[in-house]
XYZ file of C-alpha atoms in Angstrom:
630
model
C -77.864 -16.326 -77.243
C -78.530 -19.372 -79.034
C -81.611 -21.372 -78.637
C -82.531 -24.838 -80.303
C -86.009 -25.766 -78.099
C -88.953 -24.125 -78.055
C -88.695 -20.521 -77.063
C -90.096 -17.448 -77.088
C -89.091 -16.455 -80.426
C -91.114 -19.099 -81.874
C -94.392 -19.302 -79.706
C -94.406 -15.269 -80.917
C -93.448 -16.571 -84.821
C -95.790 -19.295 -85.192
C -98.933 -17.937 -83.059
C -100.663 -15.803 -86.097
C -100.273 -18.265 -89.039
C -101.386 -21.085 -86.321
C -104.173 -18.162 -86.392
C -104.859 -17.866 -89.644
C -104.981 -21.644 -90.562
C -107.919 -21.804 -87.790
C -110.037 -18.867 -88.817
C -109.622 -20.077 -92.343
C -110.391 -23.543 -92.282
C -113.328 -22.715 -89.618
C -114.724 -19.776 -90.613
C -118.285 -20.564 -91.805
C -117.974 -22.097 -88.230
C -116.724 -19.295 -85.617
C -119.101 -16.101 -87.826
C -118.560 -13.577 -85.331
C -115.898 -15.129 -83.545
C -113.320 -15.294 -86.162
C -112.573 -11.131 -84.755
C -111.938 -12.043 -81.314
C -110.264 -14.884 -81.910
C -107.962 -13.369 -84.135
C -107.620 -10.564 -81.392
C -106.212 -12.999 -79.024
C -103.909 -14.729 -81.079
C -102.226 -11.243 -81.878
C -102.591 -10.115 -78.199
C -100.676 -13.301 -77.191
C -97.984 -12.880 -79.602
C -97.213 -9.162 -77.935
C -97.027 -10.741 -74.721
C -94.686 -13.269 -75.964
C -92.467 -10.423 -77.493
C -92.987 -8.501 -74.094
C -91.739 -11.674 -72.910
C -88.172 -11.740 -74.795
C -87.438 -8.593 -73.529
C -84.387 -8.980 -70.683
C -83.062 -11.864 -72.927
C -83.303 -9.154 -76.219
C -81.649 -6.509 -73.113
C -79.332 -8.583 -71.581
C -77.592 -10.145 -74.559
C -76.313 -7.336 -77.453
C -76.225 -10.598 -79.839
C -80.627 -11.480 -79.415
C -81.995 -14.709 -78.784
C -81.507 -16.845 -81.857
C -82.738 -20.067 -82.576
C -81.709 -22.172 -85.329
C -84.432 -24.564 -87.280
C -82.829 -25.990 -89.895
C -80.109 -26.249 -92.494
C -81.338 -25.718 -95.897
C -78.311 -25.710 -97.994
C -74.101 -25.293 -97.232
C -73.737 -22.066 -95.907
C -77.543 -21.439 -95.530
C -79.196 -22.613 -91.882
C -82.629 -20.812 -91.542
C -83.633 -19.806 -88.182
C -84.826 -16.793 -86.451
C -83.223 -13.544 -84.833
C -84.652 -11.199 -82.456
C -82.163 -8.649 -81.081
C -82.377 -5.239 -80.609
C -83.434 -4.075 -84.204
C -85.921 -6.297 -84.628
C -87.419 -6.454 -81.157
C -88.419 -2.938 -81.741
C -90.607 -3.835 -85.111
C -92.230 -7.121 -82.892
C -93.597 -4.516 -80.836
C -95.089 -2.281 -83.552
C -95.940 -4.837 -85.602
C -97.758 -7.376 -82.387
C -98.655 -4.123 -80.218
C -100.617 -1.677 -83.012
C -101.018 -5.058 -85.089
C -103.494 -6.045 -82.351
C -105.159 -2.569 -81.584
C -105.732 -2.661 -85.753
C -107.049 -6.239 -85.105
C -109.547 -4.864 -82.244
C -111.036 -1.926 -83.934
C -111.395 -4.411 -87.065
C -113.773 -5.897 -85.267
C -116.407 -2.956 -85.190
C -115.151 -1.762 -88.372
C -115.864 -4.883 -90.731
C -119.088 -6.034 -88.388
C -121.871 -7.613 -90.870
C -119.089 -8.137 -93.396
C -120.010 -11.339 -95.413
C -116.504 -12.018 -95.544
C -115.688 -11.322 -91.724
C -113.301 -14.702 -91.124
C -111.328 -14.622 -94.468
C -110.785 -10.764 -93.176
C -109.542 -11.778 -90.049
C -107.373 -14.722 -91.609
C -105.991 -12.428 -93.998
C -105.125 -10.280 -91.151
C -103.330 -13.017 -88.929
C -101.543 -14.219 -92.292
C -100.453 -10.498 -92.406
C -98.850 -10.065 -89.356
C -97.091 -13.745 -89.882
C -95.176 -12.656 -92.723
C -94.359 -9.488 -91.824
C -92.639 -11.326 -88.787
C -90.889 -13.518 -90.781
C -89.607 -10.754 -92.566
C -88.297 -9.307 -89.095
C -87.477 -11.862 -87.553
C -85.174 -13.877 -90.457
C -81.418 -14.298 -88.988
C -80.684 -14.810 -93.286
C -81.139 -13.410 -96.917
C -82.653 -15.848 -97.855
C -85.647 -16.233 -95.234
C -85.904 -12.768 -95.124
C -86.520 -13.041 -98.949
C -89.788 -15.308 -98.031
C -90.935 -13.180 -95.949
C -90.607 -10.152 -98.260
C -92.596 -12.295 -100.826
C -95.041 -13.350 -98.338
C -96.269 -10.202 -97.177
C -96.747 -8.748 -100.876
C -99.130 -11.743 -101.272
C -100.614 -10.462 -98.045
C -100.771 -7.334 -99.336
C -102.546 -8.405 -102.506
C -105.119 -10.475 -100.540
C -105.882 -7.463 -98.449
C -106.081 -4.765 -100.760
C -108.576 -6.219 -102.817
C -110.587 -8.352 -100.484
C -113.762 -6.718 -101.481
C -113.138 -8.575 -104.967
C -116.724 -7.532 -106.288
C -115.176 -4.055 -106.570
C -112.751 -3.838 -109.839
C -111.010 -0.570 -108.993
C -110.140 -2.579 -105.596
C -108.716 -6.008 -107.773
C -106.825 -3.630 -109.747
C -105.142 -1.711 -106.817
C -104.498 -5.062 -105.543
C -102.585 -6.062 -109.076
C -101.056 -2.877 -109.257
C -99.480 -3.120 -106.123
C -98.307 -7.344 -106.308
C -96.540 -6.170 -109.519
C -94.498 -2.960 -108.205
C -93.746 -4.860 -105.058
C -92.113 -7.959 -107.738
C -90.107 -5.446 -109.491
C -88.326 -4.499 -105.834
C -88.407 -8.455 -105.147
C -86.360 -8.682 -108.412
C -83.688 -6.645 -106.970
C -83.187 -8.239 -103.525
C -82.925 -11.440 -105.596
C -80.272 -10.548 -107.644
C -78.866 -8.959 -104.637
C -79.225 -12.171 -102.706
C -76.926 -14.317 -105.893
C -74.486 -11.501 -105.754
C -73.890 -11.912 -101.651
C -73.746 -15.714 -102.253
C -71.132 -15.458 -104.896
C -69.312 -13.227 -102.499
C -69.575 -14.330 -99.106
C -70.191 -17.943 -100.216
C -72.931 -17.555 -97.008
C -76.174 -15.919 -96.636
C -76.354 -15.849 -92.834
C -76.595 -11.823 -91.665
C -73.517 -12.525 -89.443
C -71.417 -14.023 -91.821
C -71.924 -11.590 -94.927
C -71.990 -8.171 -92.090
C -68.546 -9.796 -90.824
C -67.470 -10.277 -94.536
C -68.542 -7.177 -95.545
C -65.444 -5.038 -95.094
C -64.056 -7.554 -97.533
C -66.003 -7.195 -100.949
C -65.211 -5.162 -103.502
C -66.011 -1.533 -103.579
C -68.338 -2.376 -107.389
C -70.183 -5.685 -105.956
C -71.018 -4.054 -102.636
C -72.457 -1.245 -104.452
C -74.703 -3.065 -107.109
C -75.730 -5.314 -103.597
C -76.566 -2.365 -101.995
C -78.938 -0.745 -104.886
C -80.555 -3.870 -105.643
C -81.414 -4.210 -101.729
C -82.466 -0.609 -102.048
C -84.807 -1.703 -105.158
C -86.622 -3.638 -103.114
C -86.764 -0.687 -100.351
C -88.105 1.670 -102.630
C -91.159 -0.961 -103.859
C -92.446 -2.108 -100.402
C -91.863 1.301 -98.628
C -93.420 3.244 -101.506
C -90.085 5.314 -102.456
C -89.428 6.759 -105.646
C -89.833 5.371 -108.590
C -91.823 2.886 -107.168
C -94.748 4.448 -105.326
C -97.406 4.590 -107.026
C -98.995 1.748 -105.945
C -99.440 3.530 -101.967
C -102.617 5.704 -102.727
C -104.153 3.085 -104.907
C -103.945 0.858 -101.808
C -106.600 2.962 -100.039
C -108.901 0.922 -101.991
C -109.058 -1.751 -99.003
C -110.896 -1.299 -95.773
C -109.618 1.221 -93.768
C -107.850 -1.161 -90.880
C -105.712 -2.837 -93.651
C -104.732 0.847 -94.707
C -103.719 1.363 -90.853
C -102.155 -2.036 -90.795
C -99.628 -1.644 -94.604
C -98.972 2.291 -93.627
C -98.205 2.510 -89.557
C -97.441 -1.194 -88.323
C -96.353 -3.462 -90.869
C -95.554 -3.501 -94.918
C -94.325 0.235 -95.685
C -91.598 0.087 -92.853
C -90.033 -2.917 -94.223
C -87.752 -1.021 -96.674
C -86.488 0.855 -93.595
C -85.880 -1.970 -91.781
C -84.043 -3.344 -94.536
C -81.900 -0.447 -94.925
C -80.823 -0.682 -91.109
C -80.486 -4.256 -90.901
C -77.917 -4.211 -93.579
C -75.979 -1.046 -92.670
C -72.714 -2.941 -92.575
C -73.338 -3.372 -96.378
C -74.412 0.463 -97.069
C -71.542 1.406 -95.178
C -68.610 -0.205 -97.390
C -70.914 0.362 -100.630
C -69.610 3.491 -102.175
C -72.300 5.662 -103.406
C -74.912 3.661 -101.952
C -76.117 5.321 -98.942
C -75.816 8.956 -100.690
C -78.184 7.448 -102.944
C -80.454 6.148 -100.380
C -80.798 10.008 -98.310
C -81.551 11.397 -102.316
C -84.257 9.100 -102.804
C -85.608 9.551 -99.160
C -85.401 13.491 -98.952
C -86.891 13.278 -102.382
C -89.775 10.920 -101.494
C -90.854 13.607 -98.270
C -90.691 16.394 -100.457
C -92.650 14.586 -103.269
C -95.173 13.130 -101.108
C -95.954 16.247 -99.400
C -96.377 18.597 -102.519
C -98.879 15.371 -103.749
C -100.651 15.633 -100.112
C -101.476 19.288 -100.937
C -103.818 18.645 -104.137
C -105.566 15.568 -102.011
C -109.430 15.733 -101.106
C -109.756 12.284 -99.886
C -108.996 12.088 -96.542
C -107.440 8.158 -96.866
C -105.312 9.759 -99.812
C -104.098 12.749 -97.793
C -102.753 10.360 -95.439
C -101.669 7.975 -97.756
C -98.989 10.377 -99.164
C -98.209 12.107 -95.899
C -97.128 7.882 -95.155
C -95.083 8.171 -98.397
C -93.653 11.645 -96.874
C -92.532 9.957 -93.755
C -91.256 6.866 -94.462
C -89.145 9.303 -96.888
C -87.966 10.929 -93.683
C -87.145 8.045 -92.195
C -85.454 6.319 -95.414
C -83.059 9.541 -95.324
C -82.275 9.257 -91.744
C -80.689 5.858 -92.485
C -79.557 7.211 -96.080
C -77.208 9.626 -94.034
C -75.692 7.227 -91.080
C -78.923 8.477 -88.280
C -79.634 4.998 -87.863
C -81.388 5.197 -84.452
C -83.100 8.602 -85.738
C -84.554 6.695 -88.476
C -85.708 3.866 -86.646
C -87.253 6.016 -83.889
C -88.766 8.405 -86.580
C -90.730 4.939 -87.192
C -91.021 4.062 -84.035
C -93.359 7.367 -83.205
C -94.253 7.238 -87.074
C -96.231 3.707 -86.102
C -98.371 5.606 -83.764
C -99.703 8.721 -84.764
C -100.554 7.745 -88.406
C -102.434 4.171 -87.062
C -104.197 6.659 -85.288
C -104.762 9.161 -88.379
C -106.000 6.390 -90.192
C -108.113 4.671 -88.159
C -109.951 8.116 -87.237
C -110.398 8.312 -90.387
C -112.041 5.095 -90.779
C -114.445 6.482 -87.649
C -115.691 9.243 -90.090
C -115.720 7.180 -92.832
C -117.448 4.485 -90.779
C -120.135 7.352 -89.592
C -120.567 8.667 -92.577
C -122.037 5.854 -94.491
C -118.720 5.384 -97.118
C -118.070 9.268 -97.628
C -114.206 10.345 -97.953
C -114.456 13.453 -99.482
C -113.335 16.137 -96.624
C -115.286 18.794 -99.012
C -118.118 17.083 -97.925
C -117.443 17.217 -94.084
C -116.935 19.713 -91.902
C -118.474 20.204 -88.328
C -117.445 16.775 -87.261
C -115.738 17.988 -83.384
C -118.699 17.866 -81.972
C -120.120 14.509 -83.678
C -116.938 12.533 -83.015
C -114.992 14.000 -80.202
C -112.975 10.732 -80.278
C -112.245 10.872 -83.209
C -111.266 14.468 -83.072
C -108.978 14.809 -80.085
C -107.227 11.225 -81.412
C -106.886 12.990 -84.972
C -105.954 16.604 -83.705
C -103.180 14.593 -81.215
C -101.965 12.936 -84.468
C -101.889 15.420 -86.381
C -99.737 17.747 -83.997
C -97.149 14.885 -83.512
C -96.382 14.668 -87.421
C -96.394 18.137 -87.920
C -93.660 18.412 -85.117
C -95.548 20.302 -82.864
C -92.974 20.998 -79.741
C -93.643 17.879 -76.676
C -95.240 15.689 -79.369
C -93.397 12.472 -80.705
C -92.976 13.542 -83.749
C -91.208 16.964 -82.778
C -88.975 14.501 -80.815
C -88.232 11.592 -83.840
C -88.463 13.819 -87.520
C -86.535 16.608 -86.321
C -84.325 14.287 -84.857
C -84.067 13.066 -88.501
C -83.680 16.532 -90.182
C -81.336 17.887 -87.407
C -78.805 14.336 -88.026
C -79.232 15.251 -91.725
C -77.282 18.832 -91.258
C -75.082 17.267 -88.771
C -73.784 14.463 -91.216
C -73.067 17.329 -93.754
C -76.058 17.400 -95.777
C -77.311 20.658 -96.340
C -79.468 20.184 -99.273
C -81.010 17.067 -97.975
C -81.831 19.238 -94.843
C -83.277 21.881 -96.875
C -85.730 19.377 -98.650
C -86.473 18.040 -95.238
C -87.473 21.299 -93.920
C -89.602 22.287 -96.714
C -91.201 18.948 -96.742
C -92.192 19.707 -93.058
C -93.852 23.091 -93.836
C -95.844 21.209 -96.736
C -96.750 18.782 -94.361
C -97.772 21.169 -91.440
C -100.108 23.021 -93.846
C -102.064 20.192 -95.896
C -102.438 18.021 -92.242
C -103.944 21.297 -90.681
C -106.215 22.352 -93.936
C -107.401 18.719 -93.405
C -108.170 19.308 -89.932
C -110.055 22.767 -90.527
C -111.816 21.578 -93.353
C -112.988 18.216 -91.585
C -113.655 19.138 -87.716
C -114.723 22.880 -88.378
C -117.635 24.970 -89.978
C -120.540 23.385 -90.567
C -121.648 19.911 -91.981
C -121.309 19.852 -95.420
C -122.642 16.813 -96.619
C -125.778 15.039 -97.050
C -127.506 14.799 -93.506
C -129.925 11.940 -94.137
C -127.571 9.912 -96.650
C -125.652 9.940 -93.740
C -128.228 9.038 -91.220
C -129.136 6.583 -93.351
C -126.392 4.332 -93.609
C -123.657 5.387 -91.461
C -123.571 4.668 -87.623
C -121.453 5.559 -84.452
C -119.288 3.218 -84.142
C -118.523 1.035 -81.178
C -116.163 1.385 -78.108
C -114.369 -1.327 -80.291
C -113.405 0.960 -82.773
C -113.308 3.974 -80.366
C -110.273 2.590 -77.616
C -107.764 1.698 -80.329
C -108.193 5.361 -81.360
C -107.758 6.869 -78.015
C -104.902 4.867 -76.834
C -102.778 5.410 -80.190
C -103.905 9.135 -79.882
C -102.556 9.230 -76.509
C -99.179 7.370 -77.625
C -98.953 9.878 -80.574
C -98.169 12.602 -78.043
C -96.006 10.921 -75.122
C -94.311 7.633 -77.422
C -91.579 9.685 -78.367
C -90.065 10.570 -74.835
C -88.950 7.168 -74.547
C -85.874 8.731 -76.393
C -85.305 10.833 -73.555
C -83.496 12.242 -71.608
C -80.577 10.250 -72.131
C -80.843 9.508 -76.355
C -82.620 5.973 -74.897
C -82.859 4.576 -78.305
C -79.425 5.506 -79.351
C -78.129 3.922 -76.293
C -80.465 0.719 -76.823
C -79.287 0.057 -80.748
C -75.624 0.513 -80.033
C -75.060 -2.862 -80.404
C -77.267 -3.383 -83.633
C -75.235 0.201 -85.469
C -71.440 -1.245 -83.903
C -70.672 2.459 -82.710
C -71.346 3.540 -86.162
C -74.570 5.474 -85.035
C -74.695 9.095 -82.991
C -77.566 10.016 -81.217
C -81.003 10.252 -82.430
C -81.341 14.289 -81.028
C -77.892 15.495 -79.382
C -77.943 17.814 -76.179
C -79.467 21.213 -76.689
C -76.576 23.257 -78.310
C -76.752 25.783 -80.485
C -76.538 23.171 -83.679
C -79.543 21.362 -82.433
C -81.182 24.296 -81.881
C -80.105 26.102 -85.483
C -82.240 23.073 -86.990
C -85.186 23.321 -84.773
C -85.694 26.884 -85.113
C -86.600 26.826 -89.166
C -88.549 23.598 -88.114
C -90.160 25.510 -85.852
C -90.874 28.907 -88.402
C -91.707 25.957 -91.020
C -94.509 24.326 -88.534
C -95.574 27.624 -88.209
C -96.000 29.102 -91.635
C -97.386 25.930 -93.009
C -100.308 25.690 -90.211
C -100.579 29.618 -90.294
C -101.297 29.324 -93.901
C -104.021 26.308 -93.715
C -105.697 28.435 -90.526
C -105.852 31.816 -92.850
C -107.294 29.702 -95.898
C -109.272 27.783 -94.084
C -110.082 28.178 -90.438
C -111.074 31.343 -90.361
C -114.975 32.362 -89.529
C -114.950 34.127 -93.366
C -113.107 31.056 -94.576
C -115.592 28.665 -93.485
C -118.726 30.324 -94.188
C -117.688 30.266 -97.576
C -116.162 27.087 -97.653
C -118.474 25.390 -99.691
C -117.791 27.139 -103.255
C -114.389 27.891 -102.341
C -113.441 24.055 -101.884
C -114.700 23.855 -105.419
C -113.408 26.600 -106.854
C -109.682 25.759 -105.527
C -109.802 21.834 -106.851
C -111.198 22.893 -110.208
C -108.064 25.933 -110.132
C -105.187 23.205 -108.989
C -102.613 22.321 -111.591
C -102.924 19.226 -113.714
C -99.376 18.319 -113.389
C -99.729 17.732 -109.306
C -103.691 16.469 -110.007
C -101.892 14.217 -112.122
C -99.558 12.900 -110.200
C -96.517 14.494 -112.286
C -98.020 12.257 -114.630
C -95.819 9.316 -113.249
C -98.957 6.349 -113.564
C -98.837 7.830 -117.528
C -94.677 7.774 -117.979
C -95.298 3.462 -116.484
C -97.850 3.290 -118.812
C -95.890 4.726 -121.866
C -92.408 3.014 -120.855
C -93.803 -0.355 -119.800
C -97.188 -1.010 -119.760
C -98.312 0.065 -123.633
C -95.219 -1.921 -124.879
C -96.066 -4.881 -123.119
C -99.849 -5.155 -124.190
C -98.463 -3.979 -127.852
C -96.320 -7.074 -127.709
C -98.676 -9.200 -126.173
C -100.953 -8.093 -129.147
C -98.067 -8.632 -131.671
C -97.690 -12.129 -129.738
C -101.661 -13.053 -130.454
C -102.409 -11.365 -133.479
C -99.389 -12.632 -135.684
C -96.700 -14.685 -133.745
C -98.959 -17.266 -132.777
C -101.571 -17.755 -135.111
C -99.676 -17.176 -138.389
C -95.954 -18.697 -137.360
C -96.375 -21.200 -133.996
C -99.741 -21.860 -135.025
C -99.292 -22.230 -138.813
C -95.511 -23.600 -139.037
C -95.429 -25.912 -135.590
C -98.757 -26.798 -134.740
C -101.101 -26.707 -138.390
C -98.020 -27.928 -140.432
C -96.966 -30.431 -138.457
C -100.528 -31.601 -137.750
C -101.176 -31.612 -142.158
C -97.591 -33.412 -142.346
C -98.525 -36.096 -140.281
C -102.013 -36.700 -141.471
C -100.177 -36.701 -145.248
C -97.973 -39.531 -144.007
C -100.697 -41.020 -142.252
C -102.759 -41.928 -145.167
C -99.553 -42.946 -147.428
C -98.732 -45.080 -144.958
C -102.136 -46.251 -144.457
C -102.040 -48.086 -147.973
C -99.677 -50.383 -146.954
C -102.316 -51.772 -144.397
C -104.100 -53.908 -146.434
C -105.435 -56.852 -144.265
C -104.027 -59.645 -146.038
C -101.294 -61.889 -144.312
C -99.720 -62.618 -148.108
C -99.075 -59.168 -148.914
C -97.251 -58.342 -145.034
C -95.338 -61.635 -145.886
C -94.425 -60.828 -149.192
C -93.010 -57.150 -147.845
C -91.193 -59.304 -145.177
C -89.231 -61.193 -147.650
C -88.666 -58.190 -149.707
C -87.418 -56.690 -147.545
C -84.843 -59.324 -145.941
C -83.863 -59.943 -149.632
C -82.824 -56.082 -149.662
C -80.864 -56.742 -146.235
C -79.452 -59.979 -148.017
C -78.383 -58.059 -150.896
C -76.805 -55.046 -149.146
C -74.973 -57.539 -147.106
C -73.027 -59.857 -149.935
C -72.763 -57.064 -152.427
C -72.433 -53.857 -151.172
C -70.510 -54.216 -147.517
């Protein structure tokens, strides 16, 4: 349905950077207001998308409105159908919870309104990334929210580590922008258009080679802002932040855009030979990497940082394999229960005056029974506990995996969920159980309980964590809703309960339950946690370097790009530009012209006889070369 007046679309589009502009240019003004206000502006943009809803239902095409032409073949506007409608909801609905428990969580912050700005600004350009009917905008958004990023992950600038997470992650985000850049030129020279409907009509049409290379850079820039191998390092370094910006780049916003990408552009993947095989590698590789990494965690913000990496592997296969829907409801649930993960999280943290350390926890049930039934609710759904969302969306995933003829991507799947069932439960048992393990009065001290600000967000997104995922059901609801999106591509996110849907769920199932067996024999035992103290200690000295580490992937950067860059940079400093720029085209030159300068300074003598007498010489020379030569 096309639109060309104001609509909807853009009332939900414009309200947060209309937000951010305000708390920005006013901040020293509203103080305490800048939260609430920013609250609202959010809130109103989920109503808005609420609001698009039987247009986004009744018409398979969306709403679109159309701004402006930019260039031939290039008119920028914006798109909400069925795809996309699903991220305004995650991104506008858990973007304003986040926004609300920000409010208790960054109270007495001396840099409460830039926060909140930042925020707003956030949630803009992840919309425009959404919400872009073209390449090209969809490009500007991309870029936008790694600025966002950057701004957020080190906005407390008087911390280094936090400036240098910040860096770290604006640079690995580039190197995926890179990609979709070049992917972007190639689509032009193809398609001669960069609208989504054009090139997806079109795309049937390329060659076999250039759909391929546009496919894998696209996927470049997947990989860098969903944290995908090789580019993920920069995900646990962005714990540095405060913990609602954590919530807000890892459940609602910034890591799902690679998925979204992936989807959106399925009509590519699907005539790009190679290109989605490639895409369920990296993703079954990512879960299984992320969990083994989760297992040698002690922060609590880390453990969930690479159980988000895990996931959003999950979900990257889903779409790797043709499980469109199963990937994008695998996010869908994915949105809730770790928003809820991390801002319980942030509750401890919060109450604990700064500590993340889970070693130094323990006994926390009874202290924070919000924060424990929201956690213990989230932690069940993405360890695919049976009637929990995630049981309903990852095995969904892992089940369409086998289906499509994947066996090995299934197997990686499955023992990615066992890895995940057993570090998510040692993290329960080692925070909530036992005895308090840390420093009472530090604690005391600093920390307090937070406010019913900070406590709702956490209860409601606890409570969607266990029911979200039955919107699937019983009739494959999300299948059914993104038919139009996936052109009968798609099959269903979970098929009827055969015996193939049922072969898949069963080692799930023994999976879930060796993994959290393990974690409850290590650790949540009565023996276990009266010795937990030394034992903790004893098993992170005893873990192996290589998964400590990392698998050493920060050090292979460093060798392969990082060292040769500074080592040129040095070359560049050291010799290049003092001894050859320096010396042959600045110094030289400079020497040449003061040489010249003071031979022809003689000539400039004052006196009106000598400048006559040169005149006449010289005409005489002219004269001369005139009769005699010529």
């Amino acid at each position: 349905m096309e639109s060309s007046v104001i609509s909807w679309p853009l009332i939900v589009w414009l309200l947060p950077i209309a937000g951010a502009v305000a708390i920005w240019a006013c901040g020293p003004l509203l103080r305490r207001f800048a939260g609430p206000l920013a609250c609202a502006v959010i809130g109103a943009a989920f109503v808005g998308t609420l609001a698009l809803w039987p247009a986004v239902a009744a018409q398979p095409a969306g709403v679109h409105v159309t701004m402006f032409t930019w260039a031939p073949g290039i008119t920028v506007g914006l798109l909400v159908d069925r795809l996309s409608f699903i991220w305004l909801t995650i991104i506008t609905g858990v973007g304003f919870l986040i926004h609300v428990y920000a409010i208790g969580y960054m109270e007495g912050d001396r840099a409460e309104a830039r926060f909140f700005a930042y925020l707003n600004f956030f949630i803009f350009a992840m919309l425009t990334l959404v919400m872009a009917d073209n390449f090209v905008f969809l490009l500007v958004g991309w870029g936008l929210v790694g600025l966002a990023s950057f701004w957020l992950i080190g906005f407390w600038i008087e911390r280094p580590i936090a400036v240098e997470a910040a860096r770290k992650a604006f640079v690995m985000n580039v190197v995926g922008d890179v990609g979709i850049m070049l992917a972007i030129f190639a689509l032009f020279a193809t398609f001669g258009s960069l609208s989504y409907a054009d090139v997806f009509a079109k795309a049937a049409q390329g060659p076999g080679p250039v759909m391929t290379l546009i496919a894998l850079g696209l996927l470049a820039g997947a990989c860098a802002k969903s944290a995908q191998l090789p580019l993920h390092t920069w995900l646990p370094d962005a714990m540095e932040g405060p913990t609602p910006v954590s919530a807000l780049i890892h459940a609602a916003t910034m890591v799902t855009a690679g998925v979204y990408l992936v989807a959106r552009c399925w009509p590519i993947y699907q005539h790009a030979p190679g290109a989605m095989e490639t895409v369920g590698v990296i993703g079954a590789l990512t879960a299984l990497a992320g969990a083994v990494l989760g297992v040698v965690q002690w922060d609590i913000k880390r453990i969930l940082a690479y159980s988000t990496m895990s996931q959003i592997g999950y979900m990257i296969m889903g779409v790797g394999v043709g499980a469109y829907s199963a990937g994008v409801l695998h996010f869908y649930t994915h949105a809730f229960f770790k928003a809820c993960l991390f801002l319980a999280s942030g509750v401890i943290i919060h109450n604990l005056a700064g500590e993340q350390d889970v070693r130094k926890m323990g006994g926390l049930a009874k202290r924070m029974p919000v924060a424990f039934w929201s956690m213990l609710a989230a932690t069940c759904a993405i360890i695919g506990v049976p009637l929990f969302s995630g049981w309903v969306s990852k095995d969904a995933v892992v089940y369409q995996t086998l289906a499509h003829g994947h066996p090995v991507l299934w197997l990686l799947g499955v023992a990615a969920a066992a890895l995940t069932a057993y570090y998510m439960s040692r993290m329960m048992w080692v925070t909530f159980a036992g005895s308090f393990r840390g420093d009472e009065h530090g604690a005391h001290a600093h920390g307090h309980v937070p406010a019913w600000v900070m406590g709702l967000p956490v209860a409601l997104l606890g409570a969607g964590s266990v029911v979200i995922g039955w919107l699937n059901w019983p009739h494959e609801g999300f299948a059914e809703f993104l038919a139009p999106i996936f052109g009968g591509t798609d099959v269903a996110p979970a098929a009827a309960w055969g015996g193939e849907f049922l072969s898949t769920q069963i080692p799930l199932f023994i999976a879930l339950i060796v993994g959290a067996g393990i974690a409850y024999l290590q650790y949540g035992t009565a023996g276990a946690l009266a010795q937990a103290p030394a034992r903790l200690e004893r098993e992170a000295a005893a873990q192996p370097a290589f998964l400590v580490k990392l698998y050493y992937w920060n050090e292979l950067l460093d060798a392969l790009f990082v060292t040769p860059a500074r080592a040129l940079a040095a070359l560049c400093a050291r010799i290049i530009d003092p001894k050859l720029i320096d010396a042959v085209l600045v110094r030289d030159v400079a020497t040449d012209a003061g040489v010249l300068g003071l031979l022809f300074r003689r000539w400039q003598s004052g006196l009106v006889r000598t400048y006559a007498l040169t005149l006449l010489c010289g005409a005489a020379a002219i004269i001369v070369y005139i009769a005699v030569v010529r």
